[in-house]
CSV table of C-alpha atoms and ligand atoms in Angstrom, one decimal:
chain,number,residue,atom,x,y,z
A,198,MET,CA,238.5,-127.8,70.7
A,199,ALA,CA,234.8,-127.7,70.1
A,200,ASN,CA,233.3,-130.5,67.9
A,201,ASP,CA,231.0,-129.5,65.0
A,202,THR,CA,228.3,-131.8,66.3
A,203,LEU,CA,225.2,-131.8,68.4
A,204,THR,CA,224.4,-134.3,71.0
A,205,ILE,CA,220.9,-135.0,71.6
A,206,THR,CA,219.4,-137.1,74.5
A,207,ASP,CA,215.9,-138.7,74.3
A,208,ASN,CA,214.7,-138.4,77.8
A,209,ARG,CA,212.0,-140.9,77.1
A,210,THR,CA,214.5,-143.6,76.7
A,211,GLY,CA,217.9,-142.2,77.6
A,212,LYS,CA,219.2,-142.8,74.0
A,213,GLN,CA,221.8,-140.4,72.9
A,214,ILE,CA,223.0,-139.5,69.4
A,215,GLU,CA,225.6,-137.2,68.1
A,216,VAL,CA,224.7,-135.4,64.7
A,217,PRO,CA,227.0,-133.4,62.5
A,218,ILE,CA,226.5,-129.6,62.3
A,219,THR,CA,227.1,-128.6,58.8
A,220,HIS,CA,226.7,-125.0,57.4
A,221,GLY,CA,224.8,-124.2,60.7
A,222,SER,CA,222.4,-127.1,60.2
A,223,ILE,CA,221.7,-130.6,61.3
A,224,PRO,CA,220.3,-133.4,59.2
A,225,THR,CA,216.8,-133.8,60.9
A,226,SER,CA,216.5,-137.3,59.4
A,227,ALA,CA,218.9,-138.5,62.1
A,228,LEU,CA,216.2,-137.9,64.7
A,229,ARG,CA,214.4,-141.0,63.2
A,230,GLN,CA,216.7,-143.1,65.3
A,231,PHE,CA,214.7,-141.9,68.4
A,232,THR,CA,212.0,-144.5,68.9
A,233,VAL,CA,210.1,-145.7,71.9
A,234,ASP,CA,209.2,-149.1,70.8
A,235,GLU,CA,209.3,-151.1,67.4
A,236,ASN,CA,206.1,-149.7,66.1
A,237,ASP,CA,207.3,-146.2,66.5
A,238,PRO,CA,208.4,-144.7,63.0
A,239,GLY,CA,210.9,-142.3,64.8
A,240,LEU,CA,211.0,-138.7,66.0
A,241,LEU,CA,209.9,-136.1,63.4
A,242,THR,CA,210.6,-132.3,63.5
A,243,TYR,CA,207.4,-130.1,63.4
A,244,ASP,CA,207.9,-127.0,61.4
A,245,PRO,CA,204.7,-125.5,60.0
A,246,ALA,CA,205.5,-123.0,57.3
A,247,LEU,CA,209.1,-124.3,57.3
A,248,THR,CA,210.3,-121.3,59.2
A,249,ASN,CA,213.4,-123.1,60.5
A,250,THR,CA,214.0,-125.6,57.9
A,251,ALA,CA,216.6,-125.5,55.0
A,252,SER,CA,215.0,-127.5,52.3
A,253,CYS,CA,218.0,-127.4,49.9
A,254,LYS,CA,221.5,-126.3,49.3
A,255,SER,CA,221.7,-123.4,46.9
A,256,LYS,CA,224.4,-121.3,45.3
A,257,ILE,CA,222.1,-118.8,43.7
A,258,THR,CA,220.9,-116.0,46.1
A,259,TYR,CA,222.1,-114.8,49.6
A,260,ILE,CA,220.0,-112.9,51.9
A,261,ASP,CA,221.0,-111.4,55.3
A,262,GLY,CA,217.6,-110.3,56.7
A,263,ASP,CA,218.9,-108.5,59.7
A,264,ARG,CA,221.4,-106.5,57.7
A,265,GLY,CA,219.2,-106.0,54.6
A,266,ILE,CA,221.6,-107.6,52.3
A,267,LEU,CA,220.5,-109.3,49.0
A,268,ARG,CA,223.0,-110.8,46.6
A,269,TYR,CA,222.6,-112.8,43.4
A,270,ARG,CA,225.6,-115.1,42.8
A,271,GLY,CA,227.6,-113.0,45.2
A,272,TYR,CA,226.9,-109.5,43.5
A,273,ASP,CA,225.1,-106.9,45.6
A,274,ILE,CA,221.7,-106.1,44.4
A,275,GLU,CA,222.5,-102.4,44.5
A,276,THR,CA,225.4,-102.9,42.0
A,277,LEU,CA,223.4,-105.0,39.7
A,278,ALA,CA,220.5,-102.5,39.7
A,279,GLU,CA,223.0,-99.7,38.9
A,280,LYS,CA,225.4,-101.4,36.4
A,281,SER,CA,223.4,-104.5,34.9
A,282,ASN,CA,220.4,-104.9,32.8
A,283,PHE,CA,217.7,-107.7,33.3
A,284,LEU,CA,218.9,-110.1,30.6
A,285,GLU,CA,222.5,-110.0,31.8
A,286,THR,CA,221.3,-110.4,35.4
A,287,ALA,CA,219.1,-113.4,34.3
A,288,TYR,CA,222.2,-114.9,32.7
A,289,LEU,CA,224.1,-114.5,35.9
A,290,ILE,CA,221.2,-116.1,37.9
A,291,VAL,CA,220.8,-119.0,35.5
A,292,LYS,CA,224.3,-119.7,34.7
A,293,GLY,CA,226.3,-118.6,37.7
A,294,GLU,CA,228.6,-116.0,36.2
A,295,LEU,CA,228.4,-112.7,34.5
A,296,PRO,CA,228.7,-113.3,30.7
A,297,ASP,CA,231.5,-111.9,28.5
A,298,GLU,CA,230.4,-109.9,25.4
A,299,GLU,CA,230.2,-112.8,23.1
A,300,ARG,CA,228.1,-114.9,25.5
A,301,LEU,CA,225.8,-112.1,26.4
A,302,LYS,CA,225.2,-111.5,22.7
A,303,ALA,CA,224.4,-115.2,22.2
A,304,TRP,CA,222.1,-115.2,25.2
A,305,ASN,CA,220.2,-112.2,24.2
A,306,HIS,CA,219.9,-113.7,20.7
A,307,ASN,CA,218.7,-117.1,22.2
A,308,ILE,CA,216.1,-115.5,24.4
A,309,THR,CA,214.7,-113.1,21.8
A,310,MET,CA,214.3,-115.8,19.1
A,311,HIS,CA,211.8,-117.4,21.5
A,312,THR,CA,209.5,-114.3,22.1
A,313,MET,CA,206.8,-115.5,19.6
A,314,VAL,CA,204.1,-117.9,20.9
A,315,HIS,CA,202.2,-120.5,18.9
A,316,GLU,CA,199.0,-118.9,17.3
A,317,SER,CA,196.9,-121.6,19.1
A,318,ILE,CA,197.8,-120.0,22.4
A,319,ASN,CA,196.2,-116.8,21.2
A,320,LYS,CA,193.0,-118.6,20.3
A,321,PHE,CA,193.2,-120.3,23.7
A,322,MET,CA,193.6,-116.9,25.4
A,323,ASP,CA,190.5,-115.6,23.7
A,324,GLY,CA,188.5,-118.0,25.6
A,325,PHE,CA,189.1,-116.2,28.9
A,326,ARG,CA,186.3,-113.8,30.1
A,327,TYR,CA,186.8,-110.1,29.3
A,328,ASP,CA,187.5,-109.4,32.9
A,329,ALA,CA,189.7,-112.4,33.7
A,330,HIS,CA,192.7,-111.6,36.0
A,331,PRO,CA,195.8,-111.5,34.0
A,332,MET,CA,197.6,-113.5,36.5
A,333,GLY,CA,195.1,-116.3,36.1
A,334,ILE,CA,195.5,-116.1,32.2
A,335,LEU,CA,199.3,-116.2,32.7
A,336,MET,CA,199.2,-119.2,34.9
A,337,GLY,CA,196.8,-120.9,32.5
A,338,THR,CA,198.7,-120.2,29.3
A,339,ILE,CA,202.1,-121.1,30.8
A,340,ALA,CA,200.7,-124.5,32.0
A,341,ALA,CA,199.2,-124.8,28.5
A,342,LEU,CA,202.8,-124.4,27.0
A,343,SER,CA,203.8,-127.8,28.4
A,344,THR,CA,201.5,-129.3,25.8
A,345,PHE,CA,203.2,-127.4,23.0
A,346,TYR,CA,206.6,-128.7,24.1
A,347,PRO,CA,206.6,-132.5,24.9
A,348,ASP,CA,210.4,-132.4,24.7
A,349,ALA,CA,210.3,-130.3,27.8
A,350,LYS,CA,209.5,-133.6,29.8
A,351,ASP,CA,213.1,-134.7,29.4
A,352,VAL,CA,214.1,-132.7,32.6
A,353,GLN,CA,217.2,-134.7,33.0
A,354,ASP,CA,218.7,-133.6,29.6
A,355,LEU,CA,220.9,-130.4,29.9
A,356,GLN,CA,220.0,-129.3,26.4
A,357,SER,CA,216.3,-129.6,26.9
A,358,ARG,CA,216.6,-127.6,30.3
A,359,ARG,CA,218.6,-124.9,28.4
A,360,LEU,CA,215.9,-124.7,25.7
A,361,GLN,CA,213.0,-124.5,28.0
A,362,THR,CA,214.7,-121.8,30.0
A,363,ARG,CA,215.2,-119.6,27.0
A,364,ARG,CA,211.7,-120.3,25.9
A,365,LEU,CA,210.1,-119.4,29.1
A,366,ILE,CA,212.2,-116.2,29.7
A,367,GLY,CA,211.5,-115.2,26.1
A,368,LYS,CA,207.8,-115.8,26.0
A,369,MET,CA,206.8,-114.5,29.5
A,370,PRO,CA,206.6,-110.9,28.4
A,371,THR,CA,204.7,-111.8,25.3
A,372,LEU,CA,202.1,-113.8,27.2
A,373,ALA,CA,201.9,-111.1,29.9
A,374,ALA,CA,201.3,-108.5,27.4
A,375,PHE,CA,198.7,-110.6,25.5
A,376,ALA,CA,196.9,-111.1,28.9
A,377,TYR,CA,196.8,-107.3,29.2
A,378,ARG,CA,195.6,-106.7,25.7
A,379,HIS,CA,192.8,-109.3,26.3
A,380,LEU,CA,191.8,-107.4,29.4
A,381,ARG,CA,191.6,-104.1,27.4
A,382,GLY,CA,189.9,-105.7,24.4
A,383,LEU,CA,192.8,-104.7,22.2
A,384,PRO,CA,194.3,-106.4,19.3
A,385,LEU,CA,197.5,-108.3,20.0
A,386,VAL,CA,200.8,-106.7,19.3
A,387,TYR,CA,203.5,-109.2,18.2
A,388,PRO,CA,207.2,-108.9,19.6
A,389,ARG,CA,209.8,-106.8,17.9
A,390,ASN,CA,213.2,-108.3,18.6
A,391,GLU,CA,215.3,-105.3,17.8
A,392,LEU,CA,214.0,-103.7,21.0
A,393,SER,CA,215.3,-104.4,24.5
A,394,TYR,CA,213.6,-106.9,26.7
A,395,THR,CA,211.5,-104.3,28.5
A,396,GLY,CA,211.2,-102.0,25.5
A,397,ASN,CA,209.7,-104.7,23.4
A,398,PHE,CA,207.4,-105.5,26.4
A,399,LEU,CA,206.3,-102.0,26.8
A,400,ARG,CA,205.5,-101.9,23.0
A,401,MET,CA,203.5,-105.1,23.1
A,402,LEU,CA,201.5,-103.5,25.9
A,403,PHE,CA,200.9,-100.0,24.9
A,404,LYS,CA,201.1,-99.7,21.1
A,405,MET,CA,197.9,-98.2,19.6
A,406,ALA,CA,197.2,-97.2,16.1
A,407,SER,CA,200.6,-95.5,15.6
A,408,ASP,CA,203.8,-97.0,16.3
A,409,TYR,CA,205.2,-96.9,19.8
A,410,THR,CA,208.6,-95.9,21.0
A,411,PRO,CA,209.3,-96.6,24.6
A,412,ASN,CA,210.5,-93.8,26.8
A,413,PRO,CA,214.0,-94.7,27.7
A,414,VAL,CA,213.5,-93.7,31.4
A,415,ILE,CA,210.5,-95.9,31.8
A,416,GLU,CA,212.3,-98.8,29.9
A,417,ARG,CA,215.2,-98.5,32.2
A,418,ALA,CA,213.1,-98.2,35.4
A,419,LEU,CA,211.2,-101.4,34.4
A,420,ASP,CA,214.5,-103.1,33.7
A,421,ILE,CA,215.6,-102.2,37.2
A,422,LEU,CA,212.5,-103.4,38.7
A,423,PHE,CA,213.0,-106.7,36.7
A,424,ILE,CA,216.5,-107.0,38.1
A,425,LEU,CA,215.2,-106.4,41.7
A,426,HIS,CA,212.6,-109.2,41.3
A,427,ALA,CA,214.7,-111.8,39.4
A,428,ASP,CA,215.2,-114.1,42.4
A,429,HIS,CA,214.8,-114.2,46.2
A,430,GLU,CA,215.9,-117.6,47.3
A,431,GLN,CA,213.4,-120.0,49.0
A,432,ASN,CA,210.3,-117.8,49.0
A,433,CYS,CA,206.8,-119.3,48.7
A,434,SER,CA,206.6,-119.4,44.8
A,435,THR,CA,210.2,-120.8,44.5
A,436,ASN,CA,209.4,-123.4,47.0
A,437,ALA,CA,206.3,-124.2,45.0
A,438,VAL,CA,208.4,-124.5,41.7
A,439,ARG,CA,211.0,-126.7,43.4
A,440,ALA,CA,208.4,-128.9,45.1
A,441,VAL,CA,206.2,-129.4,42.0
A,442,GLY,CA,209.5,-129.8,39.9
A,443,SER,CA,210.7,-132.5,42.3
A,444,SER,CA,208.0,-134.8,40.6
A,445,MET,CA,210.1,-134.5,37.4
A,446,VAL,CA,207.3,-132.7,35.7
A,447,ASP,CA,208.2,-130.3,32.9
A,448,PRO,CA,209.2,-126.8,33.9
A,449,TYR,CA,206.1,-125.0,32.4
A,450,SER,CA,203.9,-127.0,34.8
A,451,ALA,CA,206.2,-126.2,37.6
A,452,VAL,CA,206.5,-122.5,36.7
A,453,ALA,CA,202.6,-122.4,36.4
A,454,ALA,CA,202.6,-123.6,40.0
A,455,GLY,CA,205.0,-120.9,41.0
A,456,ILE,CA,202.7,-118.2,39.3
A,457,GLY,CA,199.9,-119.6,41.5
A,458,ALA,CA,201.8,-119.2,44.7
A,459,LEU,CA,203.0,-115.7,43.7
A,460,TYR,CA,199.4,-114.6,42.9
A,461,GLY,CA,198.5,-114.6,46.6
A,462,PRO,CA,198.3,-111.3,48.5
A,463,ARG,CA,200.8,-112.4,51.1
A,464,HIS,CA,203.3,-112.9,48.2
A,465,GLY,CA,203.5,-111.2,44.9
A,466,GLY,CA,199.9,-110.1,45.0
A,467,ALA,CA,200.8,-107.6,47.8
A,468,ASN,CA,201.9,-104.9,45.2
A,469,GLU,CA,198.4,-104.9,43.9
A,470,ALA,CA,196.9,-105.0,47.4
A,471,VAL,CA,199.1,-102.0,48.6
A,472,VAL,CA,197.7,-99.7,45.9
A,473,ARG,CA,194.1,-100.7,46.8
A,474,MET,CA,195.0,-100.1,50.5
A,475,LEU,CA,196.4,-96.6,49.7
A,476,GLU,CA,193.4,-95.8,47.6
A,477,LYS,CA,191.1,-96.9,50.4
A,478,ILE,CA,193.0,-94.7,52.8
A,479,GLY,CA,192.6,-91.8,50.4
A,480,SER,CA,194.3,-89.1,52.3
A,481,VAL,CA,197.0,-88.5,54.9
A,482,ASP,CA,194.4,-87.5,57.4
A,483,ASN,CA,193.0,-91.0,57.5
A,484,ILE,CA,196.4,-92.7,58.2
A,485,PRO,CA,196.1,-92.7,62.0
A,486,LYS,CA,192.7,-94.6,61.8
A,487,ALA,CA,194.2,-97.0,59.2
A,488,ILE,CA,197.2,-97.6,61.6
A,489,GLU,CA,194.9,-98.6,64.2
A,490,SER,CA,193.1,-101.1,62.1
A,491,PHE,CA,196.5,-102.6,61.2
A,492,LYS,CA,197.5,-102.9,64.8
A,493,SER,CA,194.3,-104.5,65.9
A,494,GLY,CA,194.7,-107.2,63.3
A,495,GLU,CA,191.5,-106.1,61.4
A,496,GLU,CA,193.6,-105.7,58.4
A,497,ARG,CA,197.4,-106.0,57.5
A,498,LEU,CA,199.5,-103.1,56.4
A,499,MET,CA,200.2,-104.4,52.9
A,500,GLY,CA,203.7,-104.1,51.7
A,501,PHE,CA,205.1,-104.2,55.2
A,502,GLY,CA,206.8,-107.2,56.9
A,503,HIS,CA,208.9,-110.1,55.7
A,504,ARG,CA,209.7,-113.6,56.9
A,505,ILE,CA,213.3,-113.0,56.1
A,506,TYR,CA,214.0,-109.2,56.3
A,507,LYS,CA,213.9,-107.8,59.8
A,508,SER,CA,215.1,-104.4,58.7
A,509,TYR,CA,214.5,-102.4,55.6
A,510,ASP,CA,214.2,-104.5,52.4
A,511,PRO,CA,217.2,-103.4,50.3
A,512,ARG,CA,215.0,-103.6,47.1
A,513,GLY,CA,212.5,-101.2,48.7
A,514,LYS,CA,215.2,-98.5,49.1
A,515,ILE,CA,216.1,-98.7,45.4
A,516,ILE,CA,212.5,-98.6,44.3
A,517,LYS,CA,211.6,-95.7,46.6
A,518,LYS,CA,214.3,-93.7,44.7
A,519,LEU,CA,213.3,-95.0,41.3
A,520,ALA,CA,209.7,-93.8,41.8
A,521,TYR,CA,210.8,-90.1,41.6
A,522,GLU,CA,212.8,-90.8,38.4
A,523,VAL,CA,209.6,-92.3,36.9
A,524,PHE,CA,207.5,-89.5,38.1
A,525,GLU,CA,209.8,-86.9,36.2
A,526,VAL,CA,208.3,-88.6,33.1
A,527,THR,CA,204.8,-89.5,34.1
A,528,GLY,CA,204.0,-86.8,36.7
A,529,LYS,CA,203.7,-87.6,40.4
A,530,ASN,CA,201.5,-90.4,41.5
A,531,PRO,CA,199.7,-88.7,44.5
A,532,LEU,CA,199.5,-92.1,46.4
A,533,ILE,CA,203.3,-91.6,47.1
A,534,ASP,CA,202.4,-88.9,49.6
A,535,ILE,CA,200.1,-91.3,51.5
A,536,ALA,CA,202.7,-94.1,51.2
A,537,LEU,CA,205.5,-91.8,52.6
A,538,GLU,CA,203.5,-90.7,55.5
A,539,LEU,CA,202.3,-94.2,56.3
A,540,GLU,CA,205.8,-95.5,56.3
A,541,ARG,CA,206.9,-92.5,58.5
A,542,ILE,CA,204.2,-93.1,61.1
A,543,ALA,CA,204.5,-96.9,61.1
A,544,LEU,CA,208.3,-96.7,61.7
A,545,GLN,CA,207.7,-94.7,64.8
A,546,ASP,CA,205.0,-97.0,66.1
A,547,ASP,CA,206.0,-99.6,68.7
A,548,TYR,CA,203.8,-102.2,67.2
A,549,PHE,CA,205.8,-102.2,63.9
A,550,LEU,CA,209.2,-101.6,65.6
A,551,LYS,CA,208.7,-104.5,68.1
A,552,ARG,CA,207.8,-106.9,65.2
A,553,LYS,CA,210.5,-105.5,63.0
A,554,LEU,CA,208.0,-104.8,60.3
A,555,TYR,CA,209.4,-102.5,57.5
A,556,PRO,CA,208.5,-101.7,54.0
A,557,ASN,CA,209.1,-104.7,51.6
A,558,VAL,CA,209.7,-104.7,47.9
A,559,ASP,CA,205.9,-104.3,47.2
A,560,PHE,CA,205.3,-101.2,49.1
A,561,TYR,CA,206.4,-98.8,46.4
A,562,THR,CA,206.4,-100.9,43.3
A,563,GLY,CA,202.6,-100.6,42.7
A,564,ILE,CA,202.8,-96.7,42.9
A,565,ILE,CA,205.4,-96.8,40.1
A,566,TYR,CA,203.5,-99.3,37.9
A,567,GLN,CA,200.3,-97.2,38.3
A,568,ALA,CA,202.2,-94.1,37.2
A,569,ILE,CA,203.4,-95.9,34.2
A,570,GLY,CA,199.8,-96.8,33.2
A,571,PHE,CA,199.4,-100.3,34.4
A,572,PRO,CA,196.0,-101.5,35.8
A,573,GLU,CA,196.5,-103.0,39.3
A,574,THR,CA,195.8,-106.6,38.2
A,575,MET,CA,198.9,-106.4,36.0
A,576,PHE,CA,201.2,-105.7,39.0
A,577,PRO,CA,201.7,-109.4,40.1
A,578,VAL,CA,202.2,-110.2,36.5
A,579,LEU,CA,205.1,-107.7,36.5
A,580,PHE,CA,206.7,-109.7,39.3
A,581,ALA,CA,206.1,-113.0,37.6
A,582,ILE,CA,208.0,-112.0,34.4
A,583,PRO,CA,211.5,-111.5,36.0
A,584,ARG,CA,211.1,-114.1,38.7
A,585,THR,CA,210.9,-116.7,35.9
A,586,ALA,CA,214.7,-116.4,35.7
A,587,GLY,CA,215.1,-117.3,39.4
A,588,TRP,CA,212.4,-120.0,39.2
A,589,LEU,CA,214.3,-121.7,36.4
A,590,ALA,CA,217.6,-121.4,38.0
A,591,GLN,CA,216.4,-122.9,41.2
A,592,TRP,CA,214.5,-125.5,39.4
A,593,ALA,CA,217.6,-126.6,37.4
A,594,GLU,CA,219.7,-126.5,40.6
A,595,SER,CA,217.1,-128.8,42.3
A,596,ILE,CA,217.0,-131.3,39.4
A,597,ARG,CA,220.8,-131.5,39.3
A,598,ASP,CA,221.1,-131.9,43.1
A,599,PRO,CA,221.8,-135.6,43.9
A,600,GLU,CA,220.5,-135.0,47.5
A,601,GLN,CA,217.0,-133.9,46.2
A,602,ARG,CA,214.3,-136.4,46.0
A,603,ILE,CA,210.4,-135.9,45.5
A,604,THR,CA,209.3,-133.3,48.1
A,605,ARG,CA,207.2,-135.1,50.5
A,606,PRO,CA,206.8,-133.6,54.0
A,607,ARG,CA,205.5,-135.5,56.9
A,608,GLN,CA,202.5,-134.7,59.1
A,609,LEU,CA,201.4,-135.1,62.6
A,610,TYR,CA,198.2,-137.1,62.3
A,611,LEU,CA,195.7,-135.8,65.0
A,612,GLY,CA,192.5,-137.2,63.5
A,613,GLU,CA,190.0,-140.0,64.3
A,614,ALA,CA,191.2,-143.4,65.5
A,615,PRO,CA,189.9,-146.3,63.3
A,616,ARG,CA,186.0,-146.4,63.4
A,617,GLU,CA,183.2,-148.3,61.9
A,618,TYR,CA,181.4,-147.1,58.8
A,619,VAL,CA,177.8,-146.0,59.6
A,620,ALA,CA,175.1,-146.5,57.0
A,621,LEU,CA,173.7,-143.3,55.6
A,622,THR,CA,170.3,-143.6,57.2
A,623,LYS,CA,171.8,-144.2,60.7
A,624,ARG,CA,174.3,-141.2,60.7
A,625,PRO,CA,173.6,-138.5,63.4
A,626,GLU,CA,171.5,-135.5,62.2
A,627,PRO,CA,173.6,-132.9,60.4
A,628,LEU,CA,172.8,-130.2,62.9
A,629,GLU,CA,174.5,-132.1,65.8
A,630,ARG,CA,177.7,-132.1,63.7
A,631,GLU,CA,177.5,-128.6,62.3
A,632,ASP,CA,180.5,-127.2,64.2
A,633,GLN,CA,182.7,-130.1,63.3
A,634,VAL,CA,181.7,-130.1,59.6
A,635,ALA,CA,182.3,-126.3,59.4
A,636,GLU,CA,185.7,-126.6,60.9
A,637,ASP,CA,186.5,-129.5,58.5
A,638,ILE,CA,185.7,-127.5,55.5
B,62,CMC,N1,200.7,-105.6,59.1
B,62,CMC,C1,200.4,-105.7,60.4
B,62,CMC,N2,200.8,-106.7,61.2
B,62,CMC,C2,201.7,-107.5,60.7
B,62,CMC,C3,202.1,-107.4,59.3
B,62,CMC,C4,201.5,-106.4,58.5
B,62,CMC,N3,201.9,-106.2,57.2
B,62,CMC,N4,203.0,-108.4,59.0
B,62,CMC,C5,203.1,-109.1,60.1
B,62,CMC,N5,202.4,-108.6,61.0
B,62,CMC,C6,202.3,-109.0,62.5
B,62,CMC,C7,201.5,-110.3,62.6
B,62,CMC,O1,200.2,-110.0,62.9
B,62,CMC,C8,202.2,-110.9,63.8
B,62,CMC,O2,201.8,-110.3,64.9
B,62,CMC,P1,201.6,-111.1,66.3
B,62,CMC,O3,203.0,-111.7,66.6
B,62,CMC,O4,201.1,-110.2,67.3
B,62,CMC,O5,200.7,-112.2,66.0
B,62,CMC,C9,203.7,-110.6,63.6
B,62,CMC,O6,203.7,-109.4,62.8
B,62,CMC,C10,204.4,-111.7,62.7
B,62,CMC,O7,203.7,-111.9,61.5
B,62,CMC,P2,203.6,-113.2,60.8
B,62,CMC,O8,202.5,-113.3,59.9
B,62,CMC,O9,203.8,-114.4,61.7
B,62,CMC,O10,205.0,-113.0,59.8
B,62,CMC,P3,205.3,-114.0,58.6
B,62,CMC,O11,206.8,-114.1,58.5
B,62,CMC,O12,204.6,-115.3,58.7
B,62,CMC,O13,204.7,-113.2,57.4
B,62,CMC,C11,204.4,-111.6,55.7
B,62,CMC,C12,205.4,-112.4,56.4
B,62,CMC,C13,205.2,-111.0,54.5
B,62,CMC,C14,203.5,-112.7,54.9
B,62,CMC,C15,203.6,-110.7,56.5
B,62,CMC,O14,204.5,-109.8,57.1
B,62,CMC,C16,202.5,-110.0,55.7
B,62,CMC,O15,201.4,-110.6,55.6
B,62,CMC,N6,202.9,-108.8,55.1
B,62,CMC,C17,201.8,-108.1,54.3
B,62,CMC,C18,201.8,-108.7,52.9
B,62,CMC,C19,203.1,-108.4,52.1
B,62,CMC,O16,203.4,-107.2,52.0
B,62,CMC,N7,203.5,-109.4,51.5
B,62,CMC,C20,204.8,-109.1,50.6
B,62,CMC,C21,206.0,-109.8,51.1
B,62,CMC,S1,207.4,-109.3,50.3
B,62,CMC,C22,207.4,-109.8,48.7
B,62,CMC,C23,206.9,-111.2,48.4
B,62,CMC,O17,207.2,-112.1,49.0
B,62,CMC,O18,206.2,-111.3,47.5
């Protein structure tokens, strides 16, 4: 019978070791036993961008990238999008099980009683420039929350973790809406807890002089989008939250780091970049030229490709359908025609097929957000709000995991050998070193 082990031979020394294979992985620390002499610290694995490294054990989200499957705590994303709502899904992600009626009521109450933010946060927000990107405002204000809740430092305490989780999920829409109102130069609208999570958010965003009643189709569409974005296992921002959280810093600081990671155009900033790209393409006639620039590497086809999905992102399918439900209320966003044609042409092209590049979650979301009336800079913010549930679940899982320690990867040092310090007046002319300085920077 086959052993669940891997035998590795170091051909430099002939040393052989046998390491256990558990859950399809080997503990790479075992390789440190391979040394060539007593000064050798041991063999490392080299994995830039961690493409083949499992950094944790997790019970939260399952993805099968080849078959396009996404599950939270064992439930298919399609089922949750159809039958659940965001706050219930957030409960599932954070606590591991779907709530019964009583627990859901208590959870909803516990989240909504934290929707207000300290008035000082508003003053702080006022200091941002009129054109500040709302993702930068969100990142800054979430980090600032850590100064309001010193109790959050007690990350080992279950009650404290629970409280910060409720606070963060509760306050995120309020801060996001405040960032939007700042952008528009509009007075802030305070939360109304009798509304749903997304209904309250829409009101805080769009209420003008008369009161605002959220359209139920838009309210539900946003809720579905929030379900779809709630977690996605070890993506860049979740990895950032876990890594920063591993220093045992408070969760506000860790989540602020996650927001920073999400902001980038290769991650959550892609939804914003997709709409800018579609606007730049401008018409279906320009698609073939655009496709050429994506293939030449001059630009990337934003909203396409994924590190894990090598088939259609299951979230993308739901979102594409949802777009038409939203357009029933808002009118059609003409960018959808360019997006559909772009997808059709790309999915017939060898370049994209060979590399298994399919539309991801961000390809159609921006088109919906734009139809609802969000400016492009708000799109990544709309990603950050629901992802907070996932970040906090992953953070708590990491804190509780006895195998986790402070995240501290290794490096392969390829720099200079020891050398003498040269006095300022004796150093070579800057011109002689220009190339190297440019590369170093
Ligand atoms: N357009 C054109 N070529 C692409 C694209 C794209 N969108 N994505 C990947 N490629 C090519 C890339 O040039 C490379 O080609 P080659 O093998 O010839 O060098 C090959 O495909 C593999 O790409 P990679 O960059 O090594 O793949 P990755 O797993 O490191 O990157 C990705 C994944 C999502 C960052 C990348 O596909 C990308 O930049 N996509 C566009 C941005 C985007 O839509 N991001 C949202 C991701 S999903 C939601 C989220 O995470 O927030």
